[in-house]
Coordinates of C-alpha atoms and ligand atoms in Angstrom, one line a residue:
X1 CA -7.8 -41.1 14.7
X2 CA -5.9 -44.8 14.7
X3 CA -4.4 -45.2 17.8
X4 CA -0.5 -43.9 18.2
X5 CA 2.0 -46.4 17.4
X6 CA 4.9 -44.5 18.5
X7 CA 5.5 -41.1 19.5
X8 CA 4.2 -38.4 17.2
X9 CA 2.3 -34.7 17.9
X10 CA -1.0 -34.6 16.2
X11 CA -2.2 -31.5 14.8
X12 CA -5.9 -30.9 14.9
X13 CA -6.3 -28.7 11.4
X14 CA -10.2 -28.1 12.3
X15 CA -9.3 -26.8 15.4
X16 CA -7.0 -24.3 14.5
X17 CA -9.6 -23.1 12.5
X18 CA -12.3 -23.0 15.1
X19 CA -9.8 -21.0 17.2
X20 CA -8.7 -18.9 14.2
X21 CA -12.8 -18.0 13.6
X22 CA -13.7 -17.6 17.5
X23 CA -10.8 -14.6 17.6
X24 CA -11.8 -13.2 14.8
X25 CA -15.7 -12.9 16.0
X26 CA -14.3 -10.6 18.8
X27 CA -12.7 -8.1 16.2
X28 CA -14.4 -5.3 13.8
X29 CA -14.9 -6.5 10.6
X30 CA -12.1 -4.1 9.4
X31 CA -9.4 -4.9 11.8
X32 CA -6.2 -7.1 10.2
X33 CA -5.9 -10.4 11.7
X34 CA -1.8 -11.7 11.6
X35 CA -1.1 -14.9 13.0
X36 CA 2.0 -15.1 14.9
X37 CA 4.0 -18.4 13.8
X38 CA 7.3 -18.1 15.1
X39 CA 9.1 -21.4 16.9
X40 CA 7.5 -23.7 14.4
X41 CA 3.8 -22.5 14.8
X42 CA 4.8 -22.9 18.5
X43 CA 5.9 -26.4 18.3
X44 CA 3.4 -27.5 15.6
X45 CA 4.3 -26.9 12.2
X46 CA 5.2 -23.5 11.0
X47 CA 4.8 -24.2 7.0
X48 CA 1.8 -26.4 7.8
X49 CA -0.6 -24.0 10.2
X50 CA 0.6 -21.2 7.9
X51 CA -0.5 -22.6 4.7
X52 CA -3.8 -23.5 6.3
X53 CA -4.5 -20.2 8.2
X54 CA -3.3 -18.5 4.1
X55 CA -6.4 -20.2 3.0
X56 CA -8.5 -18.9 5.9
X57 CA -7.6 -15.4 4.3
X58 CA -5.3 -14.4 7.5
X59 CA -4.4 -10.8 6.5
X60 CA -0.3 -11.3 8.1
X61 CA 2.2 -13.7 9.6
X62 CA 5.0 -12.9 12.1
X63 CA 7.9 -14.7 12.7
X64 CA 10.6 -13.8 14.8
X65 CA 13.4 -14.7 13.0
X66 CA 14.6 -14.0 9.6
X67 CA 15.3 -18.3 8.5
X68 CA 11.8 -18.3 9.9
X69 CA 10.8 -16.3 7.2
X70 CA 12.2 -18.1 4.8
X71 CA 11.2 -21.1 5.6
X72 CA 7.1 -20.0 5.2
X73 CA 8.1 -18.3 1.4
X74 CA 9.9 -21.2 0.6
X75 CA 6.8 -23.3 1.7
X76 CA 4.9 -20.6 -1.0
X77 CA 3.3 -18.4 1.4
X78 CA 2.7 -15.1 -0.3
X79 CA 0.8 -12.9 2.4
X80 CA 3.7 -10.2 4.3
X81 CA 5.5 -11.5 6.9
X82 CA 6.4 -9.7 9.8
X83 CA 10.3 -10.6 11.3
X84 CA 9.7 -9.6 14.9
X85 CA 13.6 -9.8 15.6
X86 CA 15.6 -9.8 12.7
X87 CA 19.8 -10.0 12.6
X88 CA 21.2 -7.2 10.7
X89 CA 23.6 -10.2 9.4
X90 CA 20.8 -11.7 7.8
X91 CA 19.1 -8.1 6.1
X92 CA 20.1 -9.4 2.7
X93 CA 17.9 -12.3 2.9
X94 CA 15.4 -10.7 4.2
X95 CA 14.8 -8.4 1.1
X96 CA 15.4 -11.2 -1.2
X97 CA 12.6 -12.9 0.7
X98 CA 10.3 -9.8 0.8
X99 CA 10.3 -9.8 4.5
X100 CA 9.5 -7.3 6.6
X101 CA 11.5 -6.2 9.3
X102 CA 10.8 -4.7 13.1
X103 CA 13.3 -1.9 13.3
X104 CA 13.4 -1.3 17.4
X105 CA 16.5 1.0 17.7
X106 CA 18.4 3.8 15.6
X107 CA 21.3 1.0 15.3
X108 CA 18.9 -1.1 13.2
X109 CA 17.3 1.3 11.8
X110 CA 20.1 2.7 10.1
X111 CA 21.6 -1.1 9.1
X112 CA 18.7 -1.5 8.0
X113 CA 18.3 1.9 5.6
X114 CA 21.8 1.2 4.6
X115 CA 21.8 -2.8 3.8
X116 CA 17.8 -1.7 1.7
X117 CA 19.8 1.2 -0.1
X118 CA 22.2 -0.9 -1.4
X119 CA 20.0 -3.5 -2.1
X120 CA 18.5 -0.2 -4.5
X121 CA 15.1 -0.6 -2.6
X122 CA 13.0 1.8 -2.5
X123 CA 10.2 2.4 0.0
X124 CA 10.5 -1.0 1.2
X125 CA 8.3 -1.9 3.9
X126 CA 9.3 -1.7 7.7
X127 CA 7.7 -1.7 10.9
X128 CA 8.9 0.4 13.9
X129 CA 8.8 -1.3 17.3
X130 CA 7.6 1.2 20.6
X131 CA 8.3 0.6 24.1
X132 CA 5.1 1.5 26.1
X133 CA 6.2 -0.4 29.4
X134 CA 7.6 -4.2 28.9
X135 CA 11.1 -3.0 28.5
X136 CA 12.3 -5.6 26.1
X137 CA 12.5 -4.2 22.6
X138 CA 11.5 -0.8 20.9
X139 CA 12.2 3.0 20.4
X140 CA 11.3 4.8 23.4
X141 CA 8.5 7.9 22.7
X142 CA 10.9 10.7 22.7
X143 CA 12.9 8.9 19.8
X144 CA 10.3 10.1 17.2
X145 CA 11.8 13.4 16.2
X146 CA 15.2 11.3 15.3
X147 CA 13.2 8.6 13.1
X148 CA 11.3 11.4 11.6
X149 CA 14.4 13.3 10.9
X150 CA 15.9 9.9 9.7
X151 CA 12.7 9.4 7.7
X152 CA 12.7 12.0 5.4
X153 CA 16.0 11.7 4.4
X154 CA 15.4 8.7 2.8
X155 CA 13.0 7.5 0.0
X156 CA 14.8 3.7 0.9
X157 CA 12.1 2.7 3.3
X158 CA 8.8 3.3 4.3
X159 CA 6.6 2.3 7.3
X160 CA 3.9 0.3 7.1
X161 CA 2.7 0.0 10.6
X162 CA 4.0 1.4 14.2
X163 CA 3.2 -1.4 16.7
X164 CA 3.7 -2.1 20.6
X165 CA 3.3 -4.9 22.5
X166 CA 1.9 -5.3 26.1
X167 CA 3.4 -6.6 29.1
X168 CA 1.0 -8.2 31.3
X169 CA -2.5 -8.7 29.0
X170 CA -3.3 -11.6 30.5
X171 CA -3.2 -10.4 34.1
X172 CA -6.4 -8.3 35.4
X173 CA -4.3 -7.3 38.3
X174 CA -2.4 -5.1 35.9
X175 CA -5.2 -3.5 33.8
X176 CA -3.9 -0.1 35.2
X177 CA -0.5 -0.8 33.9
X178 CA -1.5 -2.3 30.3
X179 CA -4.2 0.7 30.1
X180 CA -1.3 3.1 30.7
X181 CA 0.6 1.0 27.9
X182 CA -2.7 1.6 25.4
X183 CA -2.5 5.6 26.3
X184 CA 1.2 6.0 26.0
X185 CA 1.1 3.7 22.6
X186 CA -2.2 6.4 21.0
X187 CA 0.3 9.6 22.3
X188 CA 2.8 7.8 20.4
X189 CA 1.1 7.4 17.5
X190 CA -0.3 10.1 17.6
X191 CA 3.2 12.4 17.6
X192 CA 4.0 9.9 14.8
X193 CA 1.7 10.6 12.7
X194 CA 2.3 14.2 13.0
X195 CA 5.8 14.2 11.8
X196 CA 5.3 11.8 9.2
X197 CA 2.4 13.2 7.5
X198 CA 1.0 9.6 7.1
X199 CA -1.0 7.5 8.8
X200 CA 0.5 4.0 9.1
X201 CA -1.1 1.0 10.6
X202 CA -1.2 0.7 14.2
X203 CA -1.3 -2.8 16.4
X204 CA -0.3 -3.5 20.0
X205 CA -2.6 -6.7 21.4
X206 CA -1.4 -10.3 21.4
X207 CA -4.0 -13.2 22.4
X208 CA -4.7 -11.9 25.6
X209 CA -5.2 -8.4 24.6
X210 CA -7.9 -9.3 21.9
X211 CA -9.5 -10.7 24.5
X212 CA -9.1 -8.2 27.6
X213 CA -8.4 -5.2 25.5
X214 CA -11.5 -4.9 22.9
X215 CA -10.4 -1.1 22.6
X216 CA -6.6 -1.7 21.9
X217 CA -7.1 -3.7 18.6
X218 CA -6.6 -0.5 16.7
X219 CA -5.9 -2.1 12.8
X220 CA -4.4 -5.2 13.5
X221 CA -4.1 -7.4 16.5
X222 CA -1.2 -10.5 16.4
X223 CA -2.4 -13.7 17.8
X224 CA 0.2 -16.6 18.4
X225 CA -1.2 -18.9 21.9
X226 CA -4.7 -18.0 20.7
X227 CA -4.4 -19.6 17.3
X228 CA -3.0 -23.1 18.7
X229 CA -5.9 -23.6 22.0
X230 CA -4.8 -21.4 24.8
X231 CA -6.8 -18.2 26.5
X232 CA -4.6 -17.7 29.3
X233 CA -7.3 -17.9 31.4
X234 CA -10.1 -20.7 32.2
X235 CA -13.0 -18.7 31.4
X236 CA -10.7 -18.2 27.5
X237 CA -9.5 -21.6 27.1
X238 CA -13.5 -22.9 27.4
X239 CA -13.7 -21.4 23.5
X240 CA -10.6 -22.6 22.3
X241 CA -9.2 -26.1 21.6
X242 CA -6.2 -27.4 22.3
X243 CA -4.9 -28.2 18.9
X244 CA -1.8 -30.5 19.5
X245 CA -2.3 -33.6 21.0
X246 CA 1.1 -35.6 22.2
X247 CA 0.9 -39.3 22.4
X248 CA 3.6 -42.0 22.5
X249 CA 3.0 -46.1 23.4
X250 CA 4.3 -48.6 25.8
X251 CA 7.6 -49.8 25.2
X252 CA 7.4 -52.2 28.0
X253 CA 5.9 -53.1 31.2
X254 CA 8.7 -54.1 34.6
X255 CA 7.3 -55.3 38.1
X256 CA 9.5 -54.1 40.5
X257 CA 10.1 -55.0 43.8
X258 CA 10.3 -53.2 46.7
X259 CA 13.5 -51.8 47.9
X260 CA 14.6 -51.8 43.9
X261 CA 15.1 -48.5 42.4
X262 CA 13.9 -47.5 38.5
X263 CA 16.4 -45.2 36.2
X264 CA 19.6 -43.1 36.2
X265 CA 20.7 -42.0 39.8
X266 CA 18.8 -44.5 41.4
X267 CA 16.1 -41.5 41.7
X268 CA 13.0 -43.4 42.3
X269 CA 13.3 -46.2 45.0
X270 CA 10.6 -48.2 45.8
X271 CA 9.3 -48.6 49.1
X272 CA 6.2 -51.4 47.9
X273 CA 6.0 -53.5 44.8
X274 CA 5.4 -51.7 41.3
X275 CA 4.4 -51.7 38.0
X276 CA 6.4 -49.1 35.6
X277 CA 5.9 -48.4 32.1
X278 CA 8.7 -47.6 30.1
X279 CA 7.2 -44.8 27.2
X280 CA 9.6 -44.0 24.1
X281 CA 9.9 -40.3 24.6
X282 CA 12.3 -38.2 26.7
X283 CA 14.0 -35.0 27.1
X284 CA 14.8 -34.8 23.6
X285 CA 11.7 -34.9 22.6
X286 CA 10.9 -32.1 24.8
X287 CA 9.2 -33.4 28.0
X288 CA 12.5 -31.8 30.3
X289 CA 14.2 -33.0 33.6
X290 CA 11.5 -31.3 35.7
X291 CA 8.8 -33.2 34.9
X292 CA 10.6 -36.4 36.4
X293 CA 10.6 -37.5 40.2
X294 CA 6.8 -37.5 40.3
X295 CA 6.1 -33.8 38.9
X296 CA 5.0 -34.7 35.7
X297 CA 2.2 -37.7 34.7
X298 CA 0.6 -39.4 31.7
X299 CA -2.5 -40.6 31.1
X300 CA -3.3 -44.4 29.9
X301 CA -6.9 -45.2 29.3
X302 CA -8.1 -42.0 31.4
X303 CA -6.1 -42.9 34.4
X304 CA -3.2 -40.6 35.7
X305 CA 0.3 -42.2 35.6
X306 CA 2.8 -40.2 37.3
X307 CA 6.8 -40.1 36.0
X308 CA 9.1 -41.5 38.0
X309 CA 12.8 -41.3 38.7
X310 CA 14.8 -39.4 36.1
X311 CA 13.6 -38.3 32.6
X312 CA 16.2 -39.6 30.4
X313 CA 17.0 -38.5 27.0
X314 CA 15.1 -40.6 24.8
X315 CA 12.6 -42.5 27.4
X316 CA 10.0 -41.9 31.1
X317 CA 9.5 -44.6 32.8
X318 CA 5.9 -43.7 34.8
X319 CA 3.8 -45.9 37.6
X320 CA 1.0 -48.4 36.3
X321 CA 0.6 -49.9 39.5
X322 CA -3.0 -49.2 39.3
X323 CA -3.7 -49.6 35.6
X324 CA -4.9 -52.3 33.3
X325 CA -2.4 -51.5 30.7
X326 CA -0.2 -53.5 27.9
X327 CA 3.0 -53.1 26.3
X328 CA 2.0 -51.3 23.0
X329 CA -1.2 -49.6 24.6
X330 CA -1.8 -46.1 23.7
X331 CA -0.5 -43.2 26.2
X332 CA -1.4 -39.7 25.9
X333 CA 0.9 -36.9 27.5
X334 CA -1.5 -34.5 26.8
X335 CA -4.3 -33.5 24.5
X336 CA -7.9 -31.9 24.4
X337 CA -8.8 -32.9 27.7
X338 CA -5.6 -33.2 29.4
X339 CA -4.0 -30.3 28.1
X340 CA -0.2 -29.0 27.7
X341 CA -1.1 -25.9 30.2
X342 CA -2.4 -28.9 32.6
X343 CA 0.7 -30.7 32.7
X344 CA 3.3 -27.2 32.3
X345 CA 1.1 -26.1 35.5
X346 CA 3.0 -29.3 37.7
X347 CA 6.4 -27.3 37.4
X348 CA 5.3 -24.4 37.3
X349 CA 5.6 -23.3 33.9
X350 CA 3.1 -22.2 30.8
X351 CA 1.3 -24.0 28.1
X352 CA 3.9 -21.6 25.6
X353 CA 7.0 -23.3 27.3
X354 CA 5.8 -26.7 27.1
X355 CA 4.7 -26.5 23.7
X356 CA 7.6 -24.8 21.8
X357 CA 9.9 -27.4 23.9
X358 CA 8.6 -30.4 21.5
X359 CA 11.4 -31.1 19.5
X360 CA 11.5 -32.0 15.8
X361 CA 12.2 -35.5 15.9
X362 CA 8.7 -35.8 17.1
X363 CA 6.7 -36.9 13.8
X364 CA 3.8 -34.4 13.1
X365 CA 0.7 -35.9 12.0
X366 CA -2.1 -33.7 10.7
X367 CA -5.7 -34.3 10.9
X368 CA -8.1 -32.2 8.7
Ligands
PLP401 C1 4.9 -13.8 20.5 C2 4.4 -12.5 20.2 C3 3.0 -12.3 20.0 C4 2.0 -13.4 20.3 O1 1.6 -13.5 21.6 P1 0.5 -14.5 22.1 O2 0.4 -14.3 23.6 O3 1.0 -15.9 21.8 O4 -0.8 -14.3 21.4 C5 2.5 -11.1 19.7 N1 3.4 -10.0 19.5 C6 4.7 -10.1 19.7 C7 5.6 -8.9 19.6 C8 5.2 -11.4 20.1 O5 6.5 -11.5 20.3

């Protein structure tokens, strides 16, 4: 790769696809693999790492909005798309679109039925969310005799899968819990299937439940963090690759004295002399307040550079004291080896935070 020449997010195409083919060595050769590409591919590229994974023969996407949706038919992606949390204000588009909605409660259910009916759909394709345990979204178990009664009344709809999802997967310390999650989910299911008389497809595990769950992967499993380098674990992230690397350059070098402060609020004073470099990237570009004051750091050829002061909008000024470094020199805020979960970690957030938060006026770059 040329060296960065100003602040741009490159995406690592043959990674994905490594990542892509090491989750999908730990399924059955029959289980559905959908790739979860909601919040731009998770900061990447949404149409991009879509129309790449399409070629890999992913069996599904999900999204979690309904413009999301869009957005990846528009881009010609033809495999079903799963709208994890669609807006009844948006249903419209969503059939036009040949989406396919999560329906989670009987208020959205029946917006739904009622927006598909007069749309003159028939059997169109919906999935219907459970609630085993994270409390966030989905019918609850004893509200399967109303969807069945709902159901068959109505030739509008039809469901194509029943799905759950699990609350702490990537936790050990919970295994208890999530295996409670997997029994109430089969009970579910199995109730479902019942009053239905059909047998639709059933998925409940996200990255880390592929990989702590090998008995939960039922038909399909939904990978999202998985897919762009993350295992949520150290022992994981040793078979996956980091597949966005965020690099920006030297704007320009200052020596400070001491006593002098650096940025808005006078944050950082200096107690010795200093070198700062000032890097063309701030907190709208995603690297937020928190990372400032020290927290957060760079890295300029291999060596650590810690932020100092403030994060402003549009620039981070960091500390080169201790680096051979020039204006226009290549800096890396993170990559394969210094990843986005390493830097997230110094405040205390995850990889998923820091990478979603990279906003679009970052270019994208890819590399096949
Ligand atoms: C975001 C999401 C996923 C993907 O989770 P990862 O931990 O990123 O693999 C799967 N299922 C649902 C319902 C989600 O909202």
């Amino acid at each position: 790769m040329p060296k960065a020449q100003e602040t741009v997010l490159e995406i690592d195409l043959k990674a994905l696809e490594h990542n892509y083919l090491h989750l999908k060595s730990k399924l059955q050769p029959n289980t559905k693999f959908l790739a979860v590409v909601k919040a731009f591919a998770y900061g990447s590229d949404a149409c991009e790492i879509a129309k790449h994974l399409q070629n890999l023969q992913v069996d599904y996407f999900a999204v979690a909005y309904i413009n999301e949706g869009v957005a990846l038919r528009q881009a010609g992606i033809t495999k079903p798309i799963l709208v994890l949390h669609p807006q009844a204000v948006n249903f419209k588009s969503l059939i036009e679109h040949c989406l396919e909605p999560s329906l989670y409660n009987a208020k959205i259910l029946k917006e739904f039925i009622s927006v598909a009916f007069d749309e003159k759909q028939n059997e169109y394709p919906v999935h219907i969310k459970f609630n085993t345990g994270l409390n966030r979204l989905g019918f609850w178990q004893s509200d399967v005799d109303f969807i069945e009664k709902i159901l068959s009344s109505t030739k509008t709809i039809k469901v194509k899968s029943l799905f759950s999802h699990l609350a702490a997967s990537e936790d050990l310390n919970e295994s208890k819990f999530t295996l409670n999650q997997i029994v109430n989910f089969k009970s579910i299911a199995e109730n479902f299937e019942k009053a239905l008389g059909y047998k639709p497809m059933l998925h409940m595990c996200n990255t880390s439940g592929i990989l702590n769950y090998p008995d939960a992967h039922f038909n399909m499993v939904r990978s999202g963090i998985g897919l762009y380098g993350f295992g949520n674990s150290e022992k994981e992230n040793k078979y996956l690759k980091p597949i966005a690397s965020l690099k920006t350059i030297i704007s320009q070098i200052h020596h400070i004295e001491k006593g002098e402060s650096v940025g808005y609020n006078r944050a950082f004073k200096s107690d010795s002399f200093l070198k700062t470099a000032t890097l063309p990237i701030g907190h709208a570009d995603g690297i937020g307040r928190q990372y400032g004051n020290g927290k957060g750091f760079v890295t300029i050829h291999g060596q650590k550079a810690p932020i100092i002061g403030n994060v402003c909008m549009d620039m981070i000024m960091v500390n080169i004291t201790d680096i051979e470094c020039y204006e226009g020199d290549e800096v890396i805020i993170f990559d394969k080896n210094t990843t986005a979960e390493n830097l997230a970690e110094t405040t205390n957030t995850i990889s998923y935070e820091l990478i979603t938060d990279i906003s679009q006026r970052v270019k994208r770059i890819f590399v096949k």
